[in-house]
Short mmCIF file of C-alpha atoms in Angstrom, two decimals:
data_model
loop_
_atom_site.label_atom_id
_atom_site.label_comp_id
_atom_site.label_asym_id
_atom_site.label_seq_id
_atom_site.Cartn_x
_atom_site.Cartn_y
_atom_site.Cartn_z
CA MET R 1 0.00 0.00 0.00
CA ARG R 2 1.75 3.15 -1.16
CA TRP R 3 -0.07 6.36 -0.47
CA GLY R 4 2.15 8.49 -2.68
CA ILE R 5 1.37 6.60 -5.87
CA LEU R 6 -2.37 6.59 -5.25
CA ILE R 7 -2.47 10.29 -4.38
CA GLY R 8 -0.39 11.04 -7.47
CA LEU R 9 -2.78 9.07 -9.69
CA LEU R 10 -5.82 10.77 -8.20
CA VAL R 11 -4.34 14.25 -8.56
CA LEU R 12 -3.44 13.42 -12.16
CA SER R 13 -7.01 12.37 -12.95
CA PHE R 14 -8.26 15.49 -11.19
CA ILE R 15 -6.07 17.66 -13.42
CA LEU R 16 -7.15 15.76 -16.53
CA GLU R 17 -10.79 16.39 -15.70
CA GLY R 18 -10.26 20.12 -15.54
CA THR R 19 -7.99 20.60 -18.52
CA ILE R 20 -7.63 18.11 -21.35
CA VAL R 21 -11.14 16.71 -21.17
CA GLN R 22 -12.54 20.25 -21.10
CA VAL R 23 -10.64 21.12 -24.25
CA PHE R 24 -11.88 18.09 -26.15
CA SER R 25 -15.47 17.99 -24.95
CA MET R 26 -16.81 20.98 -26.77
CA ASN R 27 -20.44 20.09 -26.35
CA ALA R 28 -20.24 19.72 -22.59
CA TRP R 29 -21.58 23.21 -22.17
CA GLU R 30 -24.60 23.55 -24.34
CA GLY R 31 -27.73 21.64 -25.19
CA SER R 32 -29.59 19.20 -23.03
CA PHE R 33 -27.12 16.36 -23.59
CA TYR R 34 -23.75 16.51 -21.93
CA ILE R 35 -21.03 14.21 -20.63
CA LEU R 36 -18.83 14.98 -17.68
CA PRO R 37 -15.56 13.24 -16.83
CA ARG R 38 -15.50 11.68 -13.36
CA PHE R 39 -12.19 9.82 -13.50
CA ALA R 40 -11.26 10.56 -9.90
CA LEU R 41 -14.48 8.96 -8.67
CA VAL R 42 -14.00 5.90 -10.90
CA LEU R 43 -10.49 5.47 -9.55
CA LEU R 44 -11.70 5.89 -5.98
CA VAL R 45 -14.33 3.17 -6.44
CA PHE R 46 -11.62 0.81 -7.70
CA ILE R 47 -9.34 1.71 -4.79
CA SER R 48 -12.21 1.13 -2.40
CA LEU R 49 -12.87 -2.33 -3.81
CA PHE R 50 -9.31 -3.54 -4.29
CA VAL R 51 -7.25 -1.77 -1.66
CA GLY R 52 -9.57 -1.01 1.21
CA ARG R 53 -12.54 1.15 1.82
CA ARG R 54 -11.14 3.20 4.68
CA LYS R 55 -8.16 4.25 2.62
CA ALA R 56 -10.49 5.15 -0.22
CA PHE R 57 -12.54 7.18 2.24
CA LEU R 58 -9.54 9.23 3.34
CA LEU R 59 -8.31 9.71 -0.21
CA GLY R 60 -11.83 10.72 -1.22
CA VAL R 61 -11.93 13.44 1.43
CA LEU R 62 -8.57 14.73 0.19
CA ILE R 63 -9.46 14.83 -3.51
CA GLY R 64 -12.92 16.15 -2.74
CA LEU R 65 -11.42 19.05 -0.82
CA LEU R 66 -9.12 19.76 -3.77
CA PHE R 67 -12.15 19.83 -6.00
CA ASP R 68 -14.10 22.13 -3.70
CA ILE R 69 -11.25 24.56 -3.21
CA ASN R 70 -10.24 24.71 -6.86
CA TYR R 71 -13.55 24.88 -8.63
CA THR R 72 -16.30 25.99 -6.29
CA GLY R 73 -15.14 27.69 -3.13
CA VAL R 74 -18.11 26.06 -1.41
CA ILE R 75 -16.27 23.58 0.75
CA GLY R 76 -17.76 20.20 1.62
CA VAL R 77 -19.87 19.01 -1.30
CA TYR R 78 -17.29 16.97 -3.19
CA ALA R 79 -15.33 16.11 -0.06
CA PHE R 80 -18.48 14.47 1.29
CA SER R 81 -19.66 12.71 -1.86
CA LEU R 82 -16.26 11.49 -3.06
CA ALA R 83 -15.57 10.00 0.37
CA LEU R 84 -18.96 8.48 1.08
CA ILE R 85 -19.85 6.89 -2.25
CA PRO R 86 -16.77 4.67 -2.75
CA TYR R 87 -17.00 3.65 0.90
CA LEU R 88 -20.64 2.61 0.62
CA SER R 89 -20.08 0.85 -2.69
CA ALA R 90 -17.39 -1.29 -1.06
CA LEU R 91 -19.64 -2.06 1.89
CA ALA R 92 -22.03 -3.81 -0.47
CA TYR R 93 -19.26 -6.20 -1.50
CA GLN R 94 -18.94 -7.73 1.93
CA TYR R 95 -21.63 -10.16 0.89
CA PHE R 96 -20.70 -11.26 -2.62
CA GLN R 97 -17.74 -11.88 -4.87
CA LEU R 98 -16.13 -9.30 -7.09
CA ASN R 99 -16.68 -9.75 -10.78
CA ILE R 100 -16.24 -7.41 -13.69
CA PHE R 101 -19.90 -6.81 -14.51
CA LEU R 102 -20.82 -6.02 -10.95
CA ILE R 103 -17.90 -3.64 -10.69
CA ILE R 104 -18.82 -1.77 -13.86
CA LEU R 105 -22.40 -1.58 -12.60
CA THR R 106 -21.09 -0.22 -9.32
CA VAL R 107 -19.13 2.48 -11.13
CA PHE R 108 -22.22 3.39 -13.13
CA LEU R 109 -24.38 3.68 -10.03
CA SER R 110 -21.67 5.53 -8.11
CA VAL R 111 -21.32 8.22 -10.74
CA TYR R 112 -25.08 8.54 -11.02
CA VAL R 113 -25.55 8.84 -7.27
CA GLN R 114 -22.69 11.31 -7.01
CA GLU R 115 -24.19 13.60 -9.64
CA SER R 116 -27.52 13.45 -7.83
CA ILE R 117 -26.00 14.10 -4.40
CA THR R 118 -24.07 17.13 -5.62
CA PHE R 119 -27.20 18.44 -7.29
CA PHE R 120 -29.27 18.14 -4.13
CA LEU R 121 -26.56 19.67 -1.96
CA TYR R 122 -26.19 22.65 -4.27
CA ASP R 123 -29.94 22.89 -4.51
CA LEU R 124 -30.12 23.03 -0.72
CA PHE R 125 -28.14 26.25 -0.82
CA GLY R 126 -29.81 27.60 -3.92
CA LEU R 127 -26.78 27.17 -6.15
CA ALA R 128 -28.22 24.67 -8.62
CA ARG R 129 -29.94 25.69 -11.77
CA GLY R 130 -32.97 23.89 -13.13
CA HIS R 131 -34.78 20.92 -11.74
CA TYR R 132 -33.65 17.43 -10.98
CA ASP R 133 -34.10 15.23 -14.00
CA LEU R 134 -33.55 11.48 -13.83
CA LEU R 135 -32.22 11.28 -17.36
CA THR R 136 -29.64 14.07 -17.44
CA HIS R 137 -26.96 12.12 -15.60
CA LEU R 138 -27.33 8.92 -17.60
CA PRO R 139 -24.84 9.84 -20.36
CA THR R 140 -22.25 10.86 -17.77
CA ALA R 141 -22.70 7.65 -15.80
CA ALA R 142 -22.57 5.53 -18.96
CA PHE R 143 -19.45 7.29 -20.24
CA ASN R 144 -17.58 6.80 -16.97
CA ALA R 145 -18.67 3.17 -16.77
CA LEU R 146 -17.24 2.73 -20.25
CA VAL R 147 -13.97 4.33 -19.14
CA ALA R 148 -13.93 1.95 -16.17
CA LEU R 149 -14.49 -1.01 -18.51
CA ILE R 150 -11.61 0.04 -20.77
CA LEU R 151 -9.23 0.62 -17.86
CA TYR R 152 -10.42 -2.36 -15.84
CA GLN R 153 -7.49 -4.70 -16.49
CA PRO R 154 -4.60 -2.28 -15.99
CA ILE R 155 -6.14 -0.63 -12.93
CA THR R 156 -7.01 -3.85 -11.12
CA ARG R 157 -3.62 -5.37 -11.85
CA PHE R 158 -1.85 -2.28 -10.67
CA LEU R 159 -3.91 -1.98 -7.50
CA GLU R 160 -3.45 -5.65 -6.60
CA LYS R 161 0.28 -5.21 -7.09
CA ILE R 162 0.64 -2.25 -4.75
CA SER R 163 -1.89 -3.35 -2.14
CA ASP R 164 -1.14 -6.17 0.29
CA GLY R 165 -4.19 -8.17 -0.74
CA ARG R 166 -7.79 -7.21 -0.23
CA GLN R 167 -8.30 -6.85 3.47
CA ASP R 168 -11.66 -7.42 5.00
CA GLU R 169 -11.73 -4.62 7.45
CA GLU R 170 -13.65 -5.74 10.49
CA ARG R 171 -13.96 -2.35 12.07
CA ILE R 172 -15.49 0.62 10.29
CA MET L 1 -21.50 -6.83 18.12
CA SER L 2 -21.88 -5.88 14.49
CA ASN L 3 -25.01 -4.05 15.51
CA PHE L 4 -22.90 -1.76 17.65
CA PHE L 5 -20.57 -1.02 14.74
CA PHE L 6 -23.51 -0.36 12.47
CA LYS L 7 -24.80 2.18 14.94
CA ARG L 8 -21.41 3.79 15.16
CA ARG L 9 -21.27 4.03 11.38
CA LEU L 10 -24.67 5.66 11.26
CA LEU L 11 -23.63 8.10 13.95
CA ALA L 12 -20.47 8.98 12.02
CA LEU L 13 -22.54 9.51 8.88
CA LEU L 14 -24.95 11.83 10.65
CA LEU L 15 -22.11 13.76 12.27
CA SER L 16 -20.34 14.17 8.95
CA LEU L 17 -23.57 15.41 7.36
CA ILE L 18 -23.87 18.04 10.08
CA VAL L 19 -20.25 19.07 9.60
CA LEU L 20 -20.79 19.22 5.83
CA VAL L 21 -23.83 21.46 6.02
CA THR L 22 -22.08 23.77 8.47
CA MET L 23 -19.01 23.98 6.24
CA MET L 24 -21.19 24.71 3.22
CA GLY L 25 -23.12 27.31 5.14
CA ILE L 26 -19.92 29.08 6.18
CA THR L 27 -18.32 29.03 2.74
CA VAL L 28 -21.34 29.46 0.48
CA LYS L 29 -21.20 33.23 0.26
CA ASP L 30 -19.14 35.01 -2.36
CA ARG L 31 -15.61 35.20 -1.04
CA PRO L 32 -13.52 37.45 -3.28
CA PHE L 33 -10.38 36.79 -1.26
CA PRO L 34 -10.14 33.16 -0.10
CA THR L 35 -8.14 32.07 2.94
CA TRP L 36 -4.41 31.54 2.56
CA PRO L 37 -4.38 27.69 2.37
CA GLU L 38 -6.97 27.89 -0.40
CA ARG L 39 -4.90 30.50 -2.20
CA VAL L 40 -1.78 28.34 -2.00
CA ILE L 41 -3.61 25.26 -3.33
CA ARG L 42 -5.30 27.22 -6.12
CA ASP L 43 -2.08 28.88 -7.21
CA SER L 44 -0.06 25.68 -7.28
CA PHE L 45 -2.76 23.82 -9.18
CA ALA L 46 -3.24 26.70 -11.60
CA PHE L 47 0.46 26.47 -12.39
CA VAL L 48 0.36 22.72 -13.08
CA GLU L 49 -2.92 22.95 -15.00
CA GLY L 50 -1.46 25.70 -17.16
CA LEU L 51 1.31 23.35 -18.24
CA VAL L 52 -1.31 20.80 -19.35
CA TYR L 53 -4.00 23.06 -20.78
CA LYS L 54 -1.93 24.93 -23.36
CA PRO L 55 -0.58 21.89 -25.25
CA ALA L 56 -4.07 20.36 -25.17
CA THR L 57 -5.59 23.41 -26.83
CA ALA L 58 -2.78 23.38 -29.38
CA VAL L 59 -3.52 19.75 -30.26
CA ALA L 60 -7.25 20.43 -30.42
CA ALA L 61 -6.64 23.40 -32.70
CA PHE L 62 -4.46 21.22 -34.94
CA PHE L 63 -7.26 18.67 -35.40
CA GLU L 64 -9.77 21.45 -35.94
CA SER L 65 -7.65 22.94 -38.69
CA PHE L 66 -7.64 19.51 -40.28
CA GLN L 67 -11.42 19.58 -40.42
CA GLU L 68 -11.49 23.15 -41.58
CA ILE L 69 -9.29 22.56 -44.61
CA TYR L 70 -12.41 21.42 -46.48
CA HIS L 71 -14.24 24.64 -45.82
CA VAL L 72 -11.36 27.04 -46.33
CA TYR L 73 -12.40 28.22 -49.78
CA GLU L 74 -15.98 29.12 -48.89
CA GLU L 75 -14.87 30.58 -45.61
CA ASN L 76 -12.35 32.74 -47.39
CA LYS L 77 -15.02 34.14 -49.69
CA ALA L 78 -17.31 34.91 -46.79
CA LEU L 79 -14.49 36.50 -44.83
CA LYS L 80 -13.52 38.73 -47.74
CA GLN L 81 -17.08 39.98 -47.99
CA ASN L 82 -17.12 40.58 -44.26
CA LEU L 83 -13.86 42.46 -44.54
CA GLN L 84 -15.34 44.83 -47.11
CA GLN L 85 -18.27 45.47 -44.83
CA LEU L 86 -15.86 46.04 -42.00
CA THR L 87 -13.92 48.73 -43.85
CA GLN L 88 -17.22 50.45 -44.59
CA LEU L 89 -18.22 50.23 -40.98
CA THR L 90 -14.87 51.57 -39.82
CA ALA L 91 -15.20 54.52 -42.13
CA GLN L 92 -18.69 55.19 -40.83
CA LEU L 93 -17.50 54.84 -37.27
CA ASN L 94 -14.73 57.37 -37.80
CA GLU L 95 -17.21 59.78 -39.34
CA VAL L 96 -19.55 59.37 -36.43
CA LYS L 97 -16.73 59.84 -33.96
CA LEU L 98 -15.70 63.07 -35.63
CA GLU L 99 -19.27 64.32 -35.68
CA ASN L 100 -19.64 63.33 -32.07
CA LYS L 101 -16.57 65.39 -31.15
CA GLN L 102 -17.90 68.39 -32.98
CA TYR L 103 -21.27 68.14 -31.29
CA ALA L 104 -19.60 67.67 -27.93
CA LYS L 105 -17.62 70.85 -28.55
CA LEU L 106 -20.80 72.68 -29.49
CA LEU L 107 -22.46 71.44 -26.33
CA GLU L 108 -19.28 71.90 -24.28
CA ALA L 109 -20.06 68.49 -22.80
CA LYS L 110 -17.53 66.67 -20.68
CA GLU L 111 -16.16 63.38 -21.98
CA SER L 112 -18.01 60.52 -20.43
CA LYS L 113 -15.59 58.18 -18.75
CA LEU L 114 -17.99 55.30 -18.49
CA SER L 115 -16.27 53.47 -21.30
CA ASP L 116 -12.65 54.00 -20.32
CA TYR L 117 -10.79 50.80 -19.70
CA GLN L 118 -7.57 48.88 -20.17
CA LEU L 119 -7.18 45.24 -21.08
CA LYS L 120 -4.95 42.70 -19.38
CA ILE L 121 -4.30 39.48 -21.20
CA ALA L 122 -4.68 36.20 -19.31
CA GLU L 123 -4.38 32.53 -20.18
CA VAL L 124 -7.07 30.04 -19.27
CA VAL L 125 -5.55 27.14 -17.34
CA ALA L 126 -8.61 25.06 -16.43
CA ARG L 127 -12.36 25.04 -16.36
CA SER L 128 -14.73 23.46 -13.94
CA PRO L 129 -15.69 19.92 -14.97
CA ASP L 130 -19.14 19.97 -13.42
CA ARG L 131 -22.33 21.64 -14.47
CA TRP L 132 -23.13 23.73 -11.43
CA ASN L 133 -20.08 25.91 -11.43
CA HIS L 134 -19.40 27.44 -14.78
CA MET L 135 -15.96 28.61 -13.92
CA LEU L 136 -12.64 29.33 -15.53
CA ILE L 137 -9.31 29.49 -13.82
CA ILE L 138 -6.87 32.01 -15.31
CA ASP L 139 -3.16 32.48 -14.70
CA THR L 140 -3.15 36.07 -13.54
CA GLY L 141 -3.91 37.16 -10.01
CA SER L 142 -3.53 39.93 -7.48
CA LYS L 143 0.16 40.13 -8.40
CA ASP L 144 -0.90 41.49 -11.80
CA GLY L 145 -3.47 43.85 -10.38
CA ILE L 146 -6.53 41.68 -10.89
CA LYS L 147 -9.36 42.58 -8.54
CA PRO L 148 -12.69 40.88 -7.80
CA ASN L 149 -15.67 41.79 -10.01
CA MET L 150 -13.59 42.93 -12.99
CA ALA L 151 -15.13 42.07 -16.33
CA VAL L 152 -13.57 39.34 -18.48
CA VAL L 153 -13.92 39.46 -22.26
CA THR L 154 -12.75 37.74 -25.40
CA PRO L 155 -12.57 39.45 -28.80
CA GLY L 156 -16.07 38.03 -29.27
CA GLY L 157 -17.53 39.84 -26.28
CA TYR L 158 -18.23 39.68 -22.58
CA ILE L 159 -17.82 36.26 -20.97
CA GLY L 160 -17.90 36.77 -17.22
CA ARG L 161 -16.48 38.42 -14.14
CA ILE L 162 -13.63 37.76 -11.72
CA GLN L 163 -15.12 35.95 -8.75
CA SER L 164 -12.16 35.42 -6.47
CA VAL L 165 -8.49 36.26 -6.61
CA SER L 166 -5.35 34.50 -5.37
CA LYS L 167 -1.83 35.75 -5.86
CA TYR L 168 -1.01 34.04 -9.16
CA SER L 169 -4.44 32.86 -10.31
CA ALA L 170 -8.04 33.96 -10.34
CA GLN L 171 -11.45 32.38 -10.83
CA VAL L 172 -13.82 33.67 -13.46
CA GLU L 173 -17.54 33.13 -13.06
CA LEU L 174 -18.90 32.71 -16.56
CA VAL L 175 -21.89 34.65 -17.80
CA THR L 176 -23.83 31.39 -17.98
CA ASP L 177 -23.66 31.17 -14.19
CA ILE L 178 -25.62 34.35 -13.90
CA GLU L 179 -28.40 33.08 -11.65
CA HIS L 180 -26.16 33.35 -8.62
CA GLY L 181 -26.69 37.07 -8.42
CA ASN L 182 -24.03 38.25 -10.80
CA HIS L 183 -26.26 40.60 -12.77
CA ILE L 184 -25.06 42.80 -15.59
CA GLY L 185 -26.30 46.27 -16.42
CA ALA L 186 -27.04 46.24 -20.13
CA VAL L 187 -28.35 48.40 -22.95
CA VAL L 188 -30.27 47.23 -25.98
CA GLN L 189 -29.19 49.33 -28.94
CA ALA L 190 -32.64 49.99 -30.31
CA ASP L 191 -33.79 53.28 -31.85
CA GLU L 192 -33.87 54.49 -28.29
CA SER L 193 -31.49 52.68 -25.99
CA VAL L 194 -33.37 50.44 -23.61
CA TYR L 195 -31.71 50.00 -20.24
CA GLY L 196 -32.09 46.84 -18.24
CA VAL L 197 -30.36 44.10 -16.35
CA VAL L 198 -29.29 40.71 -17.66
CA GLU L 199 -30.29 38.42 -14.84
CA GLY L 200 -30.94 34.96 -16.12
CA TYR L 201 -29.67 32.17 -18.29
CA ASP L 202 -31.65 29.66 -20.28
CA SER L 203 -29.37 26.64 -20.31
CA LYS L 204 -31.49 24.63 -22.73
CA ASN L 205 -31.13 27.11 -25.58
CA ASN L 206 -27.93 28.78 -24.37
CA LEU L 207 -29.50 32.24 -24.15
CA LEU L 208 -29.13 35.09 -21.69
CA ILE L 209 -32.33 36.62 -20.38
CA MET L 210 -32.89 40.31 -19.77
CA ARG L 211 -35.99 40.78 -17.65
CA LYS L 212 -38.23 43.67 -16.61
CA ILE L 213 -38.13 45.52 -19.92
CA PRO L 214 -41.05 47.98 -20.20
CA LEU L 215 -43.83 46.87 -22.52
CA GLN L 216 -43.54 50.02 -24.62
CA ALA L 217 -39.84 49.52 -25.35
CA LYS L 218 -39.25 48.84 -29.03
CA VAL L 219 -36.95 45.84 -28.80
CA ALA L 220 -36.67 43.63 -31.86
CA PRO L 221 -34.50 40.66 -32.87
CA LYS L 222 -31.04 41.31 -34.38
CA GLN L 223 -30.44 44.35 -32.18
CA LEU L 224 -27.14 44.41 -30.31
CA VAL L 225 -26.89 44.33 -26.53
CA ILE L 226 -23.92 45.94 -24.80
CA THR L 227 -22.96 46.52 -21.17
CA SER L 228 -24.26 49.81 -19.81
CA GLY L 229 -21.39 50.71 -17.50
CA LEU L 230 -23.83 51.41 -14.72
CA GLY L 231 -23.46 49.81 -11.35
CA GLY L 232 -19.90 48.95 -10.65
CA THR L 233 -16.80 47.64 -12.26
CA ILE L 234 -17.96 46.65 -15.72
CA PRO L 235 -17.27 49.44 -18.21
CA ARG L 236 -19.67 50.58 -20.87
CA GLY L 237 -19.68 49.19 -24.38
CA LEU L 238 -18.62 45.56 -24.03
CA ILE L 239 -20.65 43.41 -26.41
CA LEU L 240 -22.94 40.90 -24.74
CA GLY L 241 -24.76 39.52 -27.76
CA GLU L 242 -27.71 40.07 -30.03
CA VAL L 243 -31.42 39.87 -29.35
CA ILE L 244 -32.99 36.62 -30.53
CA SER L 245 -36.56 36.94 -29.34
CA VAL L 246 -38.78 39.05 -27.13
CA LYS L 247 -41.56 37.56 -25.05
CA THR L 248 -44.12 39.12 -22.77
CA ASN L 249 -43.60 37.98 -19.20
CA ASP L 250 -46.12 35.65 -17.54
CA LEU L 251 -47.51 38.57 -15.58
CA PHE L 252 -48.11 40.68 -18.73
CA LEU L 253 -46.46 43.67 -17.10
CA THR L 254 -42.98 43.54 -18.58
CA LYS L 255 -41.08 41.91 -21.41
CA ASP L 256 -38.29 39.35 -21.34
CA VAL L 257 -35.57 39.71 -23.95
CA PHE L 258 -33.57 36.66 -24.97
CA ILE L 259 -29.99 37.30 -25.99
CA LYS L 260 -27.59 35.02 -27.82
CA PRO L 261 -24.11 35.53 -26.30
CA SER L 262 -21.69 36.72 -28.96
CA ALA L 263 -18.62 35.18 -27.36
CA ASN L 264 -17.93 31.50 -27.94
CA LEU L 265 -17.75 29.99 -24.48
CA ASN L 266 -16.66 26.57 -25.68
CA GLN L 267 -13.15 27.32 -26.79
CA LEU L 268 -11.41 29.67 -24.46
CA GLU L 269 -7.64 29.99 -24.46
CA LYS L 270 -6.76 33.64 -24.05
CA VAL L 271 -9.09 36.06 -22.33
CA PHE L 272 -8.80 39.73 -21.44
CA VAL L 273 -9.46 41.10 -18.01
CA VAL L 274 -10.94 44.56 -18.24
CA GLU L 275 -9.44 47.01 -15.83
CA ARG L 276 -11.65 49.98 -15.36
CA SER L 277 -9.69 53.16 -14.91
CA PHE L 278 -12.57 55.00 -13.44
CA LEU L 279 -15.50 54.19 -11.21
CA PRO L 280 -18.68 56.07 -11.99
CA PRO L 281 -20.54 57.94 -9.29
CA PRO L 282 -23.40 55.68 -8.16
CA GLU L 283 -25.96 57.35 -10.34
CA ILE L 284 -29.06 55.72 -11.70
CA PRO L 285 -30.56 57.20 -14.83
CA THR L 286 -33.91 58.65 -13.94
CA PRO L 287 -36.64 58.11 -16.50
CA GLU L 288 -37.51 61.51 -17.94
CA ARG L 289 -41.14 62.37 -18.07
CA GLN L 290 -42.03 62.77 -21.68
CA PRO L 291 -45.32 63.85 -23.18
CA ASP L 292 -45.57 60.77 -25.40
CA ASN L 293 -45.87 57.42 -23.69
CA SER L 294 -42.30 56.14 -24.09
CA THR L 295 -40.93 55.45 -20.66
CA SER L 296 -37.54 54.14 -21.56
CA ALA L 297 -34.89 55.44 -19.23
CA ASP L 298 -32.60 57.62 -21.28
CA GLU L 299 -29.39 59.05 -19.99
CA GLY L 300 -28.28 62.48 -20.99
CA GLU L 301 -24.88 61.33 -22.07
CA ASP L 302 -25.55 59.25 -25.15
CA ALA L 303 -27.42 61.47 -27.49
CA SER L 304 -29.16 58.94 -29.65
#
């Protein structure tokens, strides 16, 4: 388990989300159909499943704070959602085996739930525009699930190499 | 035993929710100057992001030019025509300026300083990847004299305002994020200039909304909308866009004007921060009582 490598990877994906993806996704800003990159969350879900959910929780708080400070100035929204969602998604796997389809489904649901949570939190403080629509987050969730599917092999191999096996954490 | 842990987990979740809401409540207001740890993090990330963003835009531009090769010929024709029109317009503009000077001399009017400003160039280093914060991060900050609430423009027109400033970077709230209370004083260049405030954004059609326009105002599509220079740090005469449609409000008391932003918000590399050299006295143009029923507020300074 090497914290430095994981933090480096997460910060890299965070930077990618804000720069390169923004340059190449021209239609992310207009029309009713848009796709948002959520690479950091995808990576956190994988870390949560293959390295340990408490570590993922801590890393999620860290990256979430980065997100809040850099892009919003409203501190707490991403720190909360990026920490909680990977943690909860790993909790579900106490009861059944990991397999690729379930993991991709988990990523899909995680991204979807995260988009919804951020919407409701911003809405709580009157910062969100528009109304909640069940369909708007589907393309984003599907896109990130696809990214997770493409990167599944390298990520899982890498994580199993640097972690000391998947620990079943007894305590919270 | 597991029951006990489950309870503890639930307790932790509730506590963290409380902490979250408190944190949000404390930090939700507009903070033009963030705290020093935030400034340090923003500055360092802006530096790294700048290193990544510029090559990415270069590559994107390269691929775009590839696509555009097919359309170059037609585009060239169109541009040449535009250029001719432009020279005509410039000539007209110079004429009008001269006339204006002469009239001003005749009237012995003082030069209005509402439209005096200087531009500072800035590079975009990142933009917010979510949909609730339409935000740019630029690579100039308080070190270069950037202050909160300055206007940010591209050659295409007005794109937003400086929301918060660190030493080497600043955050720009885009015009599409207007609902959060960042309203813009604007003028529709109709036969008589119609003053109003841009205070909404229609994200479905990508249009700005100017509300509370008097019913009698003669606003029609294709008219230009510029900033009015009233109410703060945005100077007069920055282009916002052109009128697309006018609708009567639900209450049938005022009109809503829908404006298509003239600046392309999708591809932003270099932007200009507008430094206003002069702050106007807080004056609001009072609507002059006129015998006919036009109630558009008309300032004395722009003799239309």
